[in-house]
Coordinates of C-alpha atoms in Angstrom, one line a residue:
Chain A
E206 CA -0.3 34.5 16.4
L207 CA 0.7 32.5 13.6
A208 CA 0.9 29.1 15.2
H209 CA -2.2 29.5 16.8
S210 CA -4.0 30.1 13.9
Y211 CA -2.3 27.4 11.7
V212 CA -3.9 24.5 14.4
S213 CA -7.1 26.2 14.5
D214 CA -7.3 25.6 10.6
K215 CA -6.4 22.3 11.4
F216 CA -9.2 22.2 13.9
F217 CA -11.9 24.1 11.3
L218 CA -11.1 21.6 8.8
L219 CA -11.9 18.9 11.1
L220 CA -14.5 20.6 11.9
I221 CA -16.2 20.8 8.2
S222 CA -15.0 17.0 7.4
Y223 CA -16.8 16.1 10.6
F224 CA -20.0 17.9 9.6
C225 CA -19.6 16.7 5.6
T226 CA -19.9 12.7 6.8
F227 CA -23.4 13.3 8.6
R228 CA -24.5 13.3 4.6
N229 CA -23.4 9.2 4.5
A230 CA -25.6 8.8 7.5
V231 CA -28.7 10.6 5.9
L232 CA -28.5 8.4 2.5
E233 CA -28.6 5.5 4.1
F234 CA -31.5 5.8 6.4
E235 CA -33.1 7.1 3.4
C236 CA -31.9 4.0 0.8
N237 CA -33.2 2.0 4.2
K238 CA -36.6 3.5 4.4
L239 CA -37.5 2.7 0.9
G240 CA -36.8 -0.9 1.3
H241 CA -33.0 -1.2 0.1
S242 CA -29.8 -1.2 1.7
I243 CA -26.6 -0.1 0.5
P244 CA -23.9 -2.5 -0.4
A245 CA -21.7 -3.2 2.7
A246 CA -18.6 -2.0 2.7
R247 CA -15.9 -4.6 2.1
K248 CA -14.1 -5.4 5.5
T249 CA -10.7 -7.3 6.2
G250 CA -12.0 -9.1 9.9
T251 CA -8.2 -10.0 10.4
T252 CA -5.4 -10.4 12.4
I253 CA -2.3 -8.5 12.0
C254 CA 0.4 -8.4 13.7
G255 CA 4.2 -6.8 14.5
V256 CA 6.8 -7.9 16.9
V257 CA 10.3 -6.3 17.3
F258 CA 13.2 -8.3 16.9
K259 CA 17.1 -8.0 17.8
D260 CA 18.0 -6.9 14.2
G261 CA 14.8 -5.7 13.1
I262 CA 10.8 -5.8 13.0
V263 CA 8.7 -9.1 11.6
L264 CA 5.1 -8.0 10.4
G265 CA 2.4 -10.6 9.6
A266 CA -0.8 -10.3 8.8
D267 CA -4.1 -12.9 7.5
T268 CA -4.7 -12.7 3.9
R269 CA -8.6 -13.1 4.4
A270 CA -11.2 -10.4 3.5
T271 CA -15.0 -10.7 4.1
E272 CA -18.2 -9.0 2.6
G273 CA -20.6 -9.8 5.6
M274 CA -20.4 -13.0 6.1
I275 CA -19.1 -14.0 2.8
V276 CA -15.5 -14.7 1.9
A277 CA -15.0 -12.0 -0.6
D278 CA -11.1 -12.6 -0.9
K279 CA -9.3 -15.4 0.2
N280 CA -6.0 -13.8 -0.6
C281 CA -5.6 -10.6 -0.2
S282 CA -2.5 -8.7 0.7
K283 CA -2.5 -6.7 3.9
I284 CA 1.1 -5.9 4.7
H285 CA 1.1 -2.3 2.3
Y286 CA 4.5 -0.2 1.4
I287 CA 5.5 3.2 2.8
S288 CA 8.7 3.1 2.1
P289 CA 11.9 0.5 1.3
N290 CA 12.5 0.5 4.7
I291 CA 8.5 1.1 6.5
Y292 CA 5.8 -1.2 6.2
C293 CA 1.9 -1.2 7.2
C294 CA -0.9 -3.7 8.2
G295 CA -4.1 -2.9 7.6
A296 CA -7.4 -3.7 9.2
G297 CA -10.8 -2.6 9.2
T298 CA -12.4 -1.3 6.2
A299 CA -10.2 -2.7 3.1
A300 CA -10.6 0.8 1.2
D301 CA -9.9 2.9 3.5
T302 CA -6.3 0.9 5.1
E303 CA -4.6 0.8 0.9
M304 CA -6.1 4.1 0.4
T305 CA -4.6 5.8 3.7
T306 CA -1.1 3.9 3.3
Q307 CA -0.8 4.8 -0.3
I308 CA -1.3 8.7 0.3
I309 CA 1.2 8.2 3.0
S310 CA 3.5 6.4 1.0
S311 CA 3.5 9.4 -1.9
N312 CA 3.8 12.0 0.9
L313 CA 6.6 10.6 2.6
E314 CA 8.4 10.1 -0.8
L315 CA 7.8 13.4 -1.5
H316 CA 9.4 14.3 1.9
S317 CA 12.2 11.8 1.6
L318 CA 12.6 13.7 -2.1
S319 CA 12.7 17.2 0.3
T320 CA 15.2 16.0 3.2
G321 CA 17.3 13.9 1.0
R322 CA 17.5 10.8 3.7
L323 CA 15.5 7.7 4.3
P324 CA 11.9 8.0 5.9
R325 CA 11.6 7.7 9.9
V326 CA 9.1 5.4 11.3
A327 CA 8.1 8.3 13.6
T328 CA 7.5 10.8 11.0
A329 CA 5.2 7.9 9.1
N330 CA 3.5 6.9 12.5
R331 CA 2.7 11.2 13.0
M332 CA 1.4 12.1 9.3
L333 CA -1.2 8.8 9.9
K334 CA -2.5 9.6 13.1
Q335 CA -2.4 13.3 12.2
M336 CA -4.7 12.4 9.1
L337 CA -7.0 10.0 11.3
F338 CA -7.7 12.5 13.9
R339 CA -8.7 15.1 10.9
Y340 CA -11.4 12.6 10.0
Q341 CA -12.4 11.3 13.7
G342 CA -12.6 7.9 13.2
H343 CA -14.3 8.1 10.1
I344 CA -12.3 6.1 8.3
G345 CA -12.0 2.6 9.6
A346 CA -8.2 1.9 9.1
A347 CA -6.7 0.5 12.7
L348 CA -3.1 -0.3 11.8
V349 CA 0.5 -1.8 12.5
L350 CA 3.0 0.4 10.9
G351 CA 6.9 -1.1 11.7
G352 CA 9.9 -0.3 9.9
V353 CA 13.7 -0.1 10.4
D354 CA 15.1 3.6 10.0
C355 CA 18.6 5.5 11.3
N356 CA 17.8 5.3 15.4
G357 CA 16.8 1.6 15.1
P358 CA 13.4 -0.8 14.9
H359 CA 10.4 1.2 15.8
L360 CA 6.9 -0.2 15.5
Y361 CA 3.3 2.0 16.4
S362 CA 0.1 0.4 16.6
I363 CA -2.7 3.3 14.9
Y364 CA -6.4 3.1 15.8
P365 CA -8.9 4.8 13.5
H366 CA -9.4 7.6 16.0
G367 CA -6.0 8.6 16.1
S368 CA -4.5 7.8 18.6
T369 CA -1.0 5.7 18.4
D370 CA 1.2 3.6 20.7
K371 CA 4.5 2.7 20.3
L372 CA 5.5 -0.7 22.0
P373 CA 7.9 -3.9 21.1
Y374 CA 4.6 -6.2 20.3
V375 CA 1.1 -5.4 19.2
T376 CA -2.1 -6.8 17.6
M377 CA -4.9 -5.5 15.8
G378 CA -8.4 -6.9 14.5
S379 CA -10.8 -9.2 15.3
G380 CA -8.3 -12.0 15.8
S381 CA -6.0 -10.1 17.8
L382 CA -7.1 -11.8 21.3
A383 CA -5.7 -14.4 19.8
A384 CA -3.0 -13.2 18.5
M385 CA -2.0 -10.9 21.6
A386 CA -2.7 -14.1 23.8
V387 CA 0.3 -16.3 21.8
F388 CA 2.6 -13.0 22.4
E389 CA 2.0 -12.2 26.0
D390 CA 2.3 -16.4 26.4
R391 CA 5.8 -16.2 24.7
Y392 CA 7.6 -13.0 23.6
E393 CA 11.5 -12.1 24.9
Q394 CA 13.3 -9.1 24.1
N395 CA 16.1 -9.7 21.3
M396 CA 14.9 -12.5 20.0
E397 CA 16.6 -13.9 16.9
E398 CA 15.1 -13.5 13.1
E399 CA 13.8 -17.2 13.2
D400 CA 12.3 -17.2 16.4
A401 CA 10.7 -13.6 15.6
K402 CA 9.3 -15.0 12.6
R403 CA 8.2 -18.1 14.6
L404 CA 6.0 -16.4 16.7
V405 CA 4.0 -13.9 14.8
R406 CA 3.6 -17.4 12.4
D407 CA 2.0 -18.6 15.3
A408 CA 0.1 -15.4 16.7
I409 CA -1.5 -14.9 13.0
A410 CA -2.4 -18.8 13.3
A411 CA -4.1 -18.6 16.3
G412 CA -6.1 -15.6 15.0
I413 CA -6.9 -17.8 11.7
F414 CA -7.8 -21.1 13.6
N415 CA -9.8 -19.1 16.7
D416 CA -11.7 -16.2 14.9
L417 CA -13.9 -16.1 11.9
G418 CA -13.4 -13.2 10.3
S419 CA -9.4 -14.2 10.0
G420 CA -8.2 -17.2 7.8
S421 CA -6.5 -18.3 4.9
N422 CA -2.8 -17.7 4.3
I423 CA -0.4 -16.2 6.8
D424 CA 2.0 -13.4 5.2
L425 CA 4.9 -12.2 6.7
C426 CA 7.1 -9.1 6.1
V427 CA 10.9 -9.0 8.1
I428 CA 12.4 -5.8 8.0
T429 CA 15.9 -4.8 8.6
K430 CA 18.6 -2.6 8.1
G431 CA 18.8 -2.6 4.4
K432 CA 16.8 -5.4 3.7
V433 CA 13.2 -6.2 3.2
D434 CA 11.8 -9.9 2.8
Y435 CA 8.5 -9.4 1.7
L436 CA 7.2 -13.2 2.0
R437 CA 3.6 -13.5 0.7
P438 CA 2.7 -16.4 1.2
H439 CA 4.9 -17.3 4.2
D440 CA 2.7 -20.3 5.7
M441 CA -0.6 -21.8 3.4
A442 CA -2.5 -22.7 6.4
N443 CA -5.7 -24.0 4.2
K444 CA -4.8 -25.0 1.5
K445 CA -7.7 -26.5 -0.7
G446 CA -8.0 -30.0 0.2
V447 CA -8.8 -33.0 -3.2
R448 CA -11.5 -34.5 -3.6
T449 CA -11.6 -38.2 -2.8
G450 CA -14.8 -39.2 -4.9
D451 CA -15.8 -38.2 -8.3
Y452 CA -19.4 -38.4 -9.6
K453 CA -18.2 -38.4 -13.2
Y454 CA -19.5 -41.5 -15.6
K455 CA -16.7 -42.9 -18.0
R456 CA -17.4 -42.7 -21.8
G457 CA -19.5 -45.2 -23.0
T458 CA -22.0 -45.6 -19.8
T459 CA -24.6 -44.6 -21.8
G460 CA -25.6 -46.6 -24.7
V461 CA -25.7 -44.1 -28.1
L462 CA -28.6 -45.3 -30.2
A463 CA -28.6 -42.7 -33.1
K464 CA -26.4 -39.6 -34.4
A465 CA -27.4 -36.9 -36.6
V466 CA -25.1 -34.1 -36.7
T467 CA -26.4 -30.2 -38.3
K468 CA -23.5 -27.5 -39.2
L469 CA -24.9 -23.9 -38.0
D470 CA -23.4 -21.3 -40.6
L471 CA -21.9 -18.8 -38.3
E472 CA -19.2 -16.8 -38.3
V473 CA -16.8 -15.6 -35.2
V474 CA -16.6 -12.3 -35.0
E475 CA -15.0 -11.5 -31.6
E476 CA -13.5 -14.0 -29.0
T477 CA -12.6 -13.9 -25.6
V478 CA -11.6 -16.3 -22.7
Q479 CA -11.9 -15.6 -19.3
T480 CA -10.8 -18.1 -17.0
M481 CA -12.6 -19.2 -13.6
D482 CA -11.2 -18.5 -10.4
T483 CA -10.6 -22.1 -8.8
S484 CA -8.2 -21.3 -6.3
Chain B
M294 CA -17.3 5.8 33.1
A295 CA -15.0 6.8 30.6
A296 CA -15.8 4.1 28.1
C297 CA -19.0 4.2 28.2
M298 CA -19.1 7.8 27.2
S299 CA -16.9 7.4 24.5
A300 CA -19.5 4.3 23.3
N301 CA -22.4 7.0 22.7
R302 CA -19.9 9.5 21.3
S303 CA -18.7 7.3 18.5
E304 CA -20.0 7.3 15.2
N305 CA -18.8 4.0 13.0
A306 CA -18.6 4.7 9.4
F307 CA -19.6 0.9 9.1
S308 CA -22.4 -0.6 10.2
A309 CA -22.3 -3.6 13.6
N310 CA -21.3 -6.5 11.6
D311 CA -21.4 -9.8 13.4
L312 CA -17.3 -10.6 12.9
V313 CA -15.8 -7.7 14.3
P314 CA -16.3 -7.5 17.8
E315 CA -17.9 -4.2 20.1
W316 CA -14.8 -3.4 21.6
A317 CA -13.2 -3.2 18.2
Q318 CA -15.6 -0.9 17.4
E319 CA -15.2 1.5 20.2
E320 CA -13.5 4.2 20.5
V321 CA -9.7 4.1 22.3
S322 CA -9.9 5.4 25.8
T323 CA -7.3 6.2 28.4
G324 CA -9.9 4.9 31.3
T325 CA -7.3 6.4 34.1
T326 CA -6.2 7.9 37.0
I327 CA -3.7 11.0 36.9
M328 CA -2.4 13.0 39.4
A329 CA -0.1 15.8 40.7
V330 CA 1.0 17.3 43.8
E331 CA 3.3 20.5 44.5
F332 CA 6.4 20.6 46.5
D333 CA 8.7 23.1 47.6
G334 CA 11.1 23.2 44.1
G335 CA 8.7 21.7 41.7
V336 CA 6.4 18.8 41.3
V337 CA 5.2 15.1 41.2
I338 CA 3.2 13.9 38.6
G339 CA 1.7 10.3 38.5
A340 CA -0.3 8.2 36.1
D341 CA -1.5 4.5 36.3
S342 CA -0.8 2.3 32.5
R343 CA -3.9 1.0 31.5
T344 CA -5.5 2.6 27.7
T345 CA -9.3 0.4 27.2
T346 CA -11.0 0.1 23.9
G347 CA -14.3 -1.1 25.3
A348 CA -13.9 -4.1 27.4
Y349 CA -10.1 -5.1 25.9
I350 CA -7.0 -3.5 27.0
A351 CA -5.5 -2.1 24.1
N352 CA -2.1 -1.3 25.7
R353 CA -1.0 -2.3 29.6
V354 CA 2.2 -0.2 29.3
T355 CA 1.2 3.4 28.4
D356 CA 3.3 6.8 29.5
K357 CA 0.2 9.1 30.2
L358 CA 2.7 11.9 31.2
T359 CA 3.4 13.4 28.2
P360 CA 6.7 16.1 28.1
I361 CA 5.3 19.2 26.8
H362 CA 8.3 21.2 27.2
D363 CA 11.5 20.3 29.5
H364 CA 10.1 21.4 32.5
I365 CA 6.4 20.8 32.2
F366 CA 4.4 17.9 31.3
C367 CA 0.5 17.1 31.1
C368 CA -1.1 14.3 32.2
R369 CA -3.3 12.8 30.1
S370 CA -7.3 11.3 30.9
G371 CA -10.1 10.5 28.3
S372 CA -10.3 9.7 24.8
A373 CA -6.1 8.6 23.7
A374 CA -7.2 10.4 20.2
D375 CA -8.2 13.8 21.4
T376 CA -5.3 13.9 24.4
Q377 CA -2.4 13.0 21.6
A378 CA -3.6 15.7 19.6
V379 CA -4.1 18.2 21.5
A380 CA -0.6 17.4 23.4
D381 CA 1.1 18.0 20.0
A382 CA -0.5 20.9 19.2
V383 CA 0.2 22.7 21.8
T384 CA 3.8 21.2 22.3
Y385 CA 4.5 22.8 18.9
Q386 CA 2.5 26.1 20.0
L387 CA 4.7 26.5 23.3
G388 CA 7.8 25.2 21.5
F389 CA 7.2 28.2 19.1
H390 CA 6.8 31.0 21.8
S391 CA 9.5 29.8 23.7
I392 CA 11.6 30.4 20.7
E393 CA 10.0 33.8 20.2
L394 CA 11.1 34.7 23.8
D395 CA 14.1 32.9 23.7
E396 CA 13.5 31.9 27.5
P397 CA 11.3 29.0 29.0
P398 CA 8.3 28.7 29.5
L399 CA 5.6 29.6 31.9
V400 CA 3.8 26.7 33.6
Q401 CA 0.9 29.4 33.1
T402 CA 0.9 29.9 29.7
A403 CA 1.7 25.8 28.8
A404 CA -1.8 25.4 31.1
N405 CA -3.3 28.3 29.4
L406 CA -2.9 27.2 25.7
F407 CA -4.3 23.5 26.4
K408 CA -7.5 25.6 27.9
Q409 CA -8.0 27.4 25.0
M410 CA -7.9 24.4 23.0
C411 CA -10.0 23.1 25.1
Y412 CA -12.6 25.4 25.6
R413 CA -12.9 26.2 22.0
Y414 CA -13.5 22.9 21.5
R415 CA -15.4 21.5 24.3
E416 CA -18.5 19.8 21.9
E417 CA -16.0 17.5 20.0
L418 CA -13.4 16.7 22.3
M419 CA -13.2 14.3 25.6
A420 CA -10.1 15.6 27.3
G421 CA -9.3 15.8 30.9
I422 CA -5.3 17.0 31.4
I423 CA -3.5 17.9 34.5
V424 CA -0.9 20.8 33.5
A425 CA 2.6 21.0 36.3
G426 CA 6.1 21.6 35.7
W427 CA 8.4 24.2 37.3
D428 CA 9.3 27.3 35.9
K429 CA 11.7 30.5 37.7
R430 CA 8.9 32.8 38.4
K431 CA 6.2 30.3 40.9
G432 CA 7.9 27.3 41.1
G433 CA 6.5 24.2 41.0
Q434 CA 2.6 24.7 40.0
V435 CA -0.1 22.3 38.9
Y436 CA -2.9 23.5 36.6
T437 CA -6.0 21.5 36.3
V438 CA -7.7 21.6 32.8
P439 CA -11.0 19.1 33.4
M440 CA -13.7 18.4 30.7
G441 CA -15.2 21.9 29.5
G442 CA -12.3 23.7 29.7
M443 CA -12.3 25.5 33.0
I444 CA -8.4 26.0 34.1
V445 CA -7.8 26.4 38.0
R446 CA -4.4 26.4 39.9
Q447 CA -4.4 23.8 42.7
P448 CA -1.9 22.5 45.2
V449 CA -2.9 18.8 44.7
S450 CA -5.2 18.1 42.0
V451 CA -6.4 14.1 40.8
G452 CA -8.1 12.8 37.8
G453 CA -9.5 10.4 35.0
S454 CA -12.0 7.8 36.4
G455 CA -10.0 6.4 38.6
S456 CA -10.0 9.9 40.6
S457 CA -13.5 9.4 42.2
Y458 CA -11.6 6.8 44.6
I459 CA -9.0 8.9 45.8
Y460 CA -10.6 12.2 47.0
G461 CA -11.0 10.8 50.2
F462 CA -7.8 9.4 50.6
M463 CA -6.3 12.8 48.9
D464 CA -8.3 14.9 51.2
S465 CA -7.3 13.7 54.4
N466 CA -3.5 12.8 54.0
Y467 CA -2.2 15.6 51.4
K468 CA -0.7 18.2 54.0
P469 CA 1.4 21.7 52.6
G470 CA 4.9 21.5 52.9
M471 CA 5.5 17.8 51.5
T472 CA 9.1 17.2 50.4
K473 CA 9.7 15.3 47.3
E474 CA 10.4 11.9 48.5
E475 CA 6.8 12.3 50.6
C476 CA 5.0 13.5 47.3
L477 CA 6.5 10.8 45.7
H478 CA 5.2 7.8 48.5
F479 CA 1.4 10.0 48.8
C480 CA 1.3 9.8 45.0
T481 CA 2.5 5.9 44.9
Q482 CA -0.4 5.2 47.6
A483 CA -3.1 6.9 46.0
L484 CA -2.2 5.4 42.3
T485 CA -2.2 2.1 44.1
L486 CA -5.5 2.3 45.9
A487 CA -7.3 3.8 42.6
M488 CA -5.9 0.8 40.8
E489 CA -7.1 -1.6 43.0
R490 CA -10.6 -0.3 42.8
D491 CA -11.4 1.5 39.4
G492 CA -11.9 -1.3 36.4
S493 CA -10.5 1.4 34.0
S494 CA -7.2 2.1 35.5
G495 CA -4.5 -0.6 35.9
G496 CA -0.9 -1.5 34.8
V497 CA 1.9 -0.2 36.3
A498 CA 2.1 3.4 38.2
R499 CA 4.4 5.7 36.4
L500 CA 5.9 9.1 38.5
A501 CA 8.0 11.9 37.7
A502 CA 9.4 14.5 39.8
I503 CA 10.3 17.9 37.8
T504 CA 12.2 20.5 40.1
E505 CA 14.7 23.1 38.1
D506 CA 17.5 20.5 37.8
G507 CA 14.9 18.5 35.3
V508 CA 12.7 15.2 35.2
E509 CA 13.4 12.4 37.3
R510 CA 11.2 9.8 36.1
R511 CA 10.4 6.1 37.9
V512 CA 8.2 2.8 37.2
V513 CA 7.1 0.9 40.0
L514 CA 5.9 -2.3 38.5
G515 CA 2.4 -4.4 39.3
N516 CA 4.6 -6.2 42.1
Q517 CA 5.7 -3.6 43.9
L518 CA 2.8 -1.9 44.5
P519 CA 2.4 -1.0 48.4
K520 CA 0.1 -3.5 49.7
F521 CA -3.1 -2.1 51.8
S522 CA -5.4 -4.8 52.9
N523 CA -4.5 -8.6 53.4
V524 CA -7.1 -10.1 51.9

């Protein structure tokens, strides 16, 4: 009876959260009726992928975040920290992937202190899938979870509705079809680290160049037993070019006929400098 | 069939976006062909291996035969998230119950746990499950728990979107009193026919035979499936 009530409470919570989220839909409808549109959620368009190689895991991601058809962030970080041996790539709504991975990372750290052991990837997978299922797909987080624990390297793909797949290679996001094409062509079991990094780099590049929702640089994260290489950026595939021409005129092009200087009696109260993002 | 059902059900948190293709907004469904057959001494279960999101195959090597206990398995069809969550919940409940009893649990118990969950949350869930296994009391048993939460014991049962194509094959080719090898052959043939005709089923054919001695799993790869037509 105890077991049954525990589980039915979980599902009861699910029903409550399911009905509460109707509120957002109603608000949006009322807003649209008045002629305004609510701001579009910033999404990560995205190509993310992961591969299991001989000694561990290689995770890869592009770095473009979009707001509708506009690039909101040219260099955002999509590979999130979960624990020292586990990292997670996130596609879908940027806020959802960020918060979900942070919540699970926090809970996993507490769990790890409680057990006295390094966390396992399967544990992170369970926590993520149970949370996403509870929200019935309204948390738009599609994740690629990878890490190395006492049982070896593990790679999971987690969908917004809470289903997971444990596979040797996975891709997610709008560019996942392009990346999967590269994987299906060139994946082998027990690859060396350099081969695996090259494969993931090429898969993300396929997403960047063939999908409008993905772009900019390629980030890589190589996880092996006892070591993590967070390579950001691993490959700057879209460097901003240098202009070939210039419309600046030389000093003296326009002749000066007269000059009058008037000093204004002002006192500097506060001075702040904010640099423009010219990256 | 299952794929378009999930399109109507899923409520998206974000409005339609040009950059994110439609299949990325769809729920993950297991399309599927699943089946289970009783024989004297155990059961044989089988499933295809395709999981789809809309028209994209998200996983071409899915394992839809999920262990619930040492001698009890379930075949999952419908929404991948719903069936995984329900199977995890029932695995927990059955494990707890088995420890309380200090005995291996009955297949009927497992099937009823599935039924209780699937019936209580019938409006929210999209899950068609076949529970099959062996226990000391009644030997090999197959219970089908389709969408809606009905439970019925059958000697042979098929489920999923691909099952429509093999009811005729099942009715004409199933004979009571088959051996384990005959059941395995029957399942392989049925799954092949369904995978051939149903777009949401495909990949490899996964089979498992559950007896008193344990579980024997087999995989029949795509190119090793029996050929029916010469076309």
